[in-house]
Coordinates of C-alpha atoms in Angstrom, one line a residue:
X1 CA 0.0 0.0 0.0
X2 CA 1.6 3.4 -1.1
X3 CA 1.8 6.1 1.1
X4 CA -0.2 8.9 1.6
X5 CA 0.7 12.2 -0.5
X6 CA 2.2 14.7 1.6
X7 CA 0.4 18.0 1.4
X8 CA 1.3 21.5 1.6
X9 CA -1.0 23.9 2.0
X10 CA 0.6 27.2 1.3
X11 CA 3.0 27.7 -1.4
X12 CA 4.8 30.8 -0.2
X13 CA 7.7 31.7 1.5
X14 CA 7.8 29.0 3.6
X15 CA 5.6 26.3 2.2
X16 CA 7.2 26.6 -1.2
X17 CA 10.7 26.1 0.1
X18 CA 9.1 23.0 2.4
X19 CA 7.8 21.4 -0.8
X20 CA 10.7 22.0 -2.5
X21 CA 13.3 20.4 -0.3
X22 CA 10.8 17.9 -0.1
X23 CA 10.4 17.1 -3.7
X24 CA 14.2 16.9 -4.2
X25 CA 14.8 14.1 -1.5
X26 CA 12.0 11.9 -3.9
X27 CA 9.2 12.7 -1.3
X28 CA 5.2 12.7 -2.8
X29 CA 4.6 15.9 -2.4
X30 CA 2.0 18.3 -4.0
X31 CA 1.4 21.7 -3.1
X32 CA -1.9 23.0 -2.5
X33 CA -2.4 26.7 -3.9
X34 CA -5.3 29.1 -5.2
X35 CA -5.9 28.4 -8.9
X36 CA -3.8 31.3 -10.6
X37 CA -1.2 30.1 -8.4
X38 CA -1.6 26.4 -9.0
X39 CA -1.7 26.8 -12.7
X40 CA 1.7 29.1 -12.9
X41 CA 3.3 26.3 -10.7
X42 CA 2.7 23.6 -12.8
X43 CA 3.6 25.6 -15.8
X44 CA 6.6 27.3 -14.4
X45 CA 7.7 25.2 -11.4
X46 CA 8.9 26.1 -8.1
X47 CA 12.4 28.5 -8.2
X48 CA 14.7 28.6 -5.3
X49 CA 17.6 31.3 -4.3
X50 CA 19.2 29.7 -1.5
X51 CA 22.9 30.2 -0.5
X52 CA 22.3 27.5 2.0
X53 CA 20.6 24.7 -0.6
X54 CA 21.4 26.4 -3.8
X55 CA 19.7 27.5 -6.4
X56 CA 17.3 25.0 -7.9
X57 CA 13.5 24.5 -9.9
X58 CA 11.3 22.2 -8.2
X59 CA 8.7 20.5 -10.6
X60 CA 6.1 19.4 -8.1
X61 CA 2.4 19.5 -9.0
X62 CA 0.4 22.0 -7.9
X63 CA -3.7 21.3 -7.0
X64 CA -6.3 23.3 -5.4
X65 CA -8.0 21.0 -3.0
X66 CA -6.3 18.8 -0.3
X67 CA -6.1 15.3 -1.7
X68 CA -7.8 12.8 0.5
X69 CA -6.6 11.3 3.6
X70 CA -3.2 13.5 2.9
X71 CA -0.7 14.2 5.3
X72 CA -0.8 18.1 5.6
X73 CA 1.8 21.0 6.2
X74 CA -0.1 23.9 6.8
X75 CA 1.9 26.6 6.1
X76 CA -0.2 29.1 5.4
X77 CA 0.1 33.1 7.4
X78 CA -2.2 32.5 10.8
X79 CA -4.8 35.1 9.7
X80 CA -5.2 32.8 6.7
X81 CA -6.3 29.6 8.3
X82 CA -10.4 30.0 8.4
X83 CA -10.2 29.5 4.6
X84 CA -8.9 26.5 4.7
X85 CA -10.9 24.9 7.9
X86 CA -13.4 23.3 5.2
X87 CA -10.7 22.1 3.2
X88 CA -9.6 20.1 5.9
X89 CA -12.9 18.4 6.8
X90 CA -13.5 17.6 3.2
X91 CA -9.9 15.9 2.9
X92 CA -10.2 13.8 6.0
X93 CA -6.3 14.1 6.1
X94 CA -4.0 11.1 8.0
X95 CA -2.3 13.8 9.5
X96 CA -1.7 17.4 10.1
X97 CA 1.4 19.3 11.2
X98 CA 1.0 23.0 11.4
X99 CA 3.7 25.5 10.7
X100 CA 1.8 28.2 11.9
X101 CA 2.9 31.2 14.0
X102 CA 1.1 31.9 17.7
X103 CA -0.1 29.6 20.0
X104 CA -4.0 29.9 19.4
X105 CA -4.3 28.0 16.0
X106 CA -4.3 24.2 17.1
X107 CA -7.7 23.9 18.8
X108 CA -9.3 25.5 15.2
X109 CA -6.9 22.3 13.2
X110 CA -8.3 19.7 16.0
X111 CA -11.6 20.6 15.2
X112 CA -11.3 20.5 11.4
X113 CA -9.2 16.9 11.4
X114 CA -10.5 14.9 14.5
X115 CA -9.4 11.8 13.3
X116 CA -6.3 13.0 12.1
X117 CA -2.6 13.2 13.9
X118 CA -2.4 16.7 14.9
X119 CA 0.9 19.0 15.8
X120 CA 2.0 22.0 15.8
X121 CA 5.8 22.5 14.9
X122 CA 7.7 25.3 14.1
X123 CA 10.2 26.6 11.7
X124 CA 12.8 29.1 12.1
X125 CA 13.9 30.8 8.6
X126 CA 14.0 33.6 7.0
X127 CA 12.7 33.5 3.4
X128 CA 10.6 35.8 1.2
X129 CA 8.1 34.9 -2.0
X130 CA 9.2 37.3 -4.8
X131 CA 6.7 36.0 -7.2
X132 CA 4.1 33.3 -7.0
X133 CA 6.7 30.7 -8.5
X134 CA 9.9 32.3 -7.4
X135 CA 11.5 31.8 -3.4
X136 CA 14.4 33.3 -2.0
X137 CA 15.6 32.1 1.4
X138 CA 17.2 34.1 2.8
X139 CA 18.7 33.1 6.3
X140 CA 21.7 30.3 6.4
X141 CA 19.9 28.3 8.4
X142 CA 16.2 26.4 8.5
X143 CA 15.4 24.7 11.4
X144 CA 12.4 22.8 12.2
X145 CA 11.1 22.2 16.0
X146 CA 8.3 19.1 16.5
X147 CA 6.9 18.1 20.0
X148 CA 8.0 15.0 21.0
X149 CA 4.7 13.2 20.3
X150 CA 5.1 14.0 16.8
X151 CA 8.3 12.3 16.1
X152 CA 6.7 9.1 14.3
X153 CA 4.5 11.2 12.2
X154 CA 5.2 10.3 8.4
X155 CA 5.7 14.4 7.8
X156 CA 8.6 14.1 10.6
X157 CA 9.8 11.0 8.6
X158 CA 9.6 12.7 5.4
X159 CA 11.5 16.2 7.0
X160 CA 14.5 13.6 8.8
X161 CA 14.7 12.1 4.7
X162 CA 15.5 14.9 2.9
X163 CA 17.7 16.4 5.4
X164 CA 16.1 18.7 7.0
X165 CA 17.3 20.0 10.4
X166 CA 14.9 18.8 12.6
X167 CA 14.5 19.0 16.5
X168 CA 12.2 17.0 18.3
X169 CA 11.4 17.6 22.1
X170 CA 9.2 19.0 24.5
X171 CA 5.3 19.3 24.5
X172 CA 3.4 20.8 21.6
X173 CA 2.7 24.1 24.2
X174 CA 6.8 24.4 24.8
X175 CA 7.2 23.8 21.0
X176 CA 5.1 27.0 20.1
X177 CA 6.0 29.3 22.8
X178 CA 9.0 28.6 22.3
X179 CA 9.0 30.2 19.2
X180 CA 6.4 33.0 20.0
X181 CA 8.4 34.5 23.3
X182 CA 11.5 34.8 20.8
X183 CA 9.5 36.0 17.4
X184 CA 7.0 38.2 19.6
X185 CA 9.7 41.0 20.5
X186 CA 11.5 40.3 17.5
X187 CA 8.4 41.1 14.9
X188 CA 6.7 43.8 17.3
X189 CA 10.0 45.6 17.6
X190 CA 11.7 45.5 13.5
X191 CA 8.1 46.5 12.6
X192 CA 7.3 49.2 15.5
X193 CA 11.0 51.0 14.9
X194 CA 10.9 50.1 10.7
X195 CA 14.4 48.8 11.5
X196 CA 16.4 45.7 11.1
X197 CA 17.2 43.4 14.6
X198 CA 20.5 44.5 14.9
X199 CA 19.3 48.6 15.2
X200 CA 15.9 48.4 16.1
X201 CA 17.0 46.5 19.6
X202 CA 19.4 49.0 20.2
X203 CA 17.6 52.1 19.8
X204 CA 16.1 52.2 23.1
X205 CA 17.5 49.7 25.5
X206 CA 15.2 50.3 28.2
X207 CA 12.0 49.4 25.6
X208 CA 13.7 46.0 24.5
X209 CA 14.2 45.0 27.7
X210 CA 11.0 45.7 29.2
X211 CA 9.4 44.0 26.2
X212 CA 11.4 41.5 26.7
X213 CA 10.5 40.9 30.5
X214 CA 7.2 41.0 29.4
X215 CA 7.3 38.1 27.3
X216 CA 8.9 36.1 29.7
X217 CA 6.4 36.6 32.6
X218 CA 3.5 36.0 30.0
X219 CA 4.8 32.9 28.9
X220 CA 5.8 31.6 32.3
X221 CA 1.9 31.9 33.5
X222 CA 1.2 30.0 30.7
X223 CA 2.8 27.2 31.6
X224 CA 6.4 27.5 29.8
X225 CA 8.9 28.8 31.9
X226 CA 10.7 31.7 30.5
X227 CA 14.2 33.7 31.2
X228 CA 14.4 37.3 30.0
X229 CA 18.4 37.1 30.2
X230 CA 18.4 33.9 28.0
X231 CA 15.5 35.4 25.4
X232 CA 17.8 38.9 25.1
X233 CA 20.9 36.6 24.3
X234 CA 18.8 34.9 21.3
X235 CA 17.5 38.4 20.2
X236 CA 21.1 39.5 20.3
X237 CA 22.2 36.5 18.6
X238 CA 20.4 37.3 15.6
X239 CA 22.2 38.6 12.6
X240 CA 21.9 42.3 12.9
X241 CA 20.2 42.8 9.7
X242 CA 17.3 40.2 10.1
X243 CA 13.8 41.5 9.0
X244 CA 10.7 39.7 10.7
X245 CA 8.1 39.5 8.0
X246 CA 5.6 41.2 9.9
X247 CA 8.0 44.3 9.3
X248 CA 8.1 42.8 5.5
X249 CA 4.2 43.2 5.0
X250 CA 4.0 46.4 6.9
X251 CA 5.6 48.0 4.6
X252 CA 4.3 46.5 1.4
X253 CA 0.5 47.3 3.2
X254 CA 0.0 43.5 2.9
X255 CA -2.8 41.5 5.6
X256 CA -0.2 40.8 8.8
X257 CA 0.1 38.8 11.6
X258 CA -0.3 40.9 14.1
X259 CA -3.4 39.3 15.8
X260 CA -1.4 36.3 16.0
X261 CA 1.7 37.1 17.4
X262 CA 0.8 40.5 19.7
X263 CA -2.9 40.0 20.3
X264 CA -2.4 36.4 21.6
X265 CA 0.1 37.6 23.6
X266 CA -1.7 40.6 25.1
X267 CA -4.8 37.7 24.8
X268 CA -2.5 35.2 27.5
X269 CA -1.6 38.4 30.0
X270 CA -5.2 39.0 30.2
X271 CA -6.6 35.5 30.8
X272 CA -3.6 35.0 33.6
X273 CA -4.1 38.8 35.0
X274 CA 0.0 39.8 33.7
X275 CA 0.4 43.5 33.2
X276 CA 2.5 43.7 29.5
X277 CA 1.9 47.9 29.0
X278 CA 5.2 47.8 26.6
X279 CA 3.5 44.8 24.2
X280 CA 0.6 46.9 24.7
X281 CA 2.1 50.2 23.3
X282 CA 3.9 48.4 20.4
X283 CA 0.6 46.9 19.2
X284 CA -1.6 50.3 19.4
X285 CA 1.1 52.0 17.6
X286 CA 1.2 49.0 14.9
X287 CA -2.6 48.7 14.5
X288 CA -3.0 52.4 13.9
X289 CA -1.0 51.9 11.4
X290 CA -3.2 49.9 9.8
X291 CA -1.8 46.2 10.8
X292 CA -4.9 44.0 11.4
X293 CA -5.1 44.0 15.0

């Protein structure tokens, strides 16, 4: 008996380099995409600029509905995910692993694929869609972080095949905040200063840090215990001119994630009664900027 397809669904910036490190290891995969966006990728293929993997054209299929009984990436931008909710209950996929950013998305996946393997992972990259068939990753790294009850997933299976740098650990609420207390300050403060990491940290000290405390506290009444000193030493770690892509669409006037990655934040220190005034500031300022808070 074959096995099932792997999925993407999402064939940007981060999906579209998935399914294309995917598809050069020999993986099934197929990537799921609006019809304009289908039809160019079949046509055109998938292009990659990648100092870290090269440059290469991936030739995988493109479709517009989830194959049944897939197993499914869903790498889609958060605020994206209700149009795809019915997608998933028509496919009836084997499993799902989510890509997405925040920590509020995997009850909404559950509830779309209940007899499906459900997890969220994360992925730490840097990569930009410059056309609907054309990638460039950016970062020299890709890293890929799965809860420990995912490891036997076939998607896992498929990321360990082609190479993929993949760390498997923790519970699925570790796995995602640890990703969101890091991205959180990161995103909030490229986009609020219109700076890269490396300036926008520095230009006032006292902000970061109290941002950064913030975070921490949130997280840690959620469950994940969290050190401002050890999150400021990642933020500084970070090559200094690193753009978040909520910065990216900012400026291009694009839908953001904003909701995603501040609100559920500023969502958590309500629900455990955390004061976060900083986060609080740096999401007003976004959203009256017009950012979809």
């Amino acid at each position: 008996m074959s096995e099932p397809v792997i999925a993407v669904v999402g064939a940007g910036a981060v999906g579209g380099l998935i399914g294309i490190l995917l598809h050069r290891s020999g993986t099934e995969v197929v990537a799921v995409a609006r019809p304009e966006t289908a039809r160019q990728i079949n046509s055109d293929g998938l292009t990659l600029h990648s100092p870290h993997f090269g440059d290469q054209l991936g030739r995988l299929t493109a479709v517009t509905e989830i194959p049944d009984g897939a197993r499914v990436i869903v790498a889609t931008k958060a605020y994206a995910l209700p149009g795809i909710v019915d997608a998933l209950r028509r496919a009836q996929p084997a499993e799902v692993v989510s890509l997405l950013n925040g920590i509020e998305h995997m009850d909404v996946l559950r509830r779309a694929a209940p007899d499906a393997r459900v997890a969220g992972a994360t992925i730490a990259v840097e990569s930009t869609r410059l056309s609907p068939t054309v990638i460039d990753h950016r970062s020299p790294f890709l890293r890929l972080t799965v809860p420990a009850a995912a490891e036997s997933t076939g998607v896992i299976a498929a990321w360990n095949r082609a190479g993929l740098d993949v760390t498997v650990g923790g519970t699925e609420a570790e796995v995602l905040w640890s990703k969101l207390r890091f991205l959180a300050p990161m995103a909030l403060l490229t986009s609020y200063w219109r700076l890269p990491i490396g300036a926008a940290r520095e230009r006032d000290a006292a902000l970061t840090t109290a941002v950064l405390a913030e975070v921490a506290q949130i997280a840690t009444r959620d469950g994940v215990p969290s050190d401002p000193a050890q999150l400021a030493r990642a933020i500084h770690a970070l090559p200094a001119g690193m753009r978040s892509s909520l910065q990216n669409d900012l400026d291009a006037g694009a839908e953001t994630e904003l909701d995603a990655i501040g609100g559920a934040l500023l969502r958590r220190a309500r629900h455990h009664d955390v004061p976060a005034p900083r986060v609080q500031e740096l999401l007003d300022d976004l959203g009256s900027h017009g950012a979809a808070a």
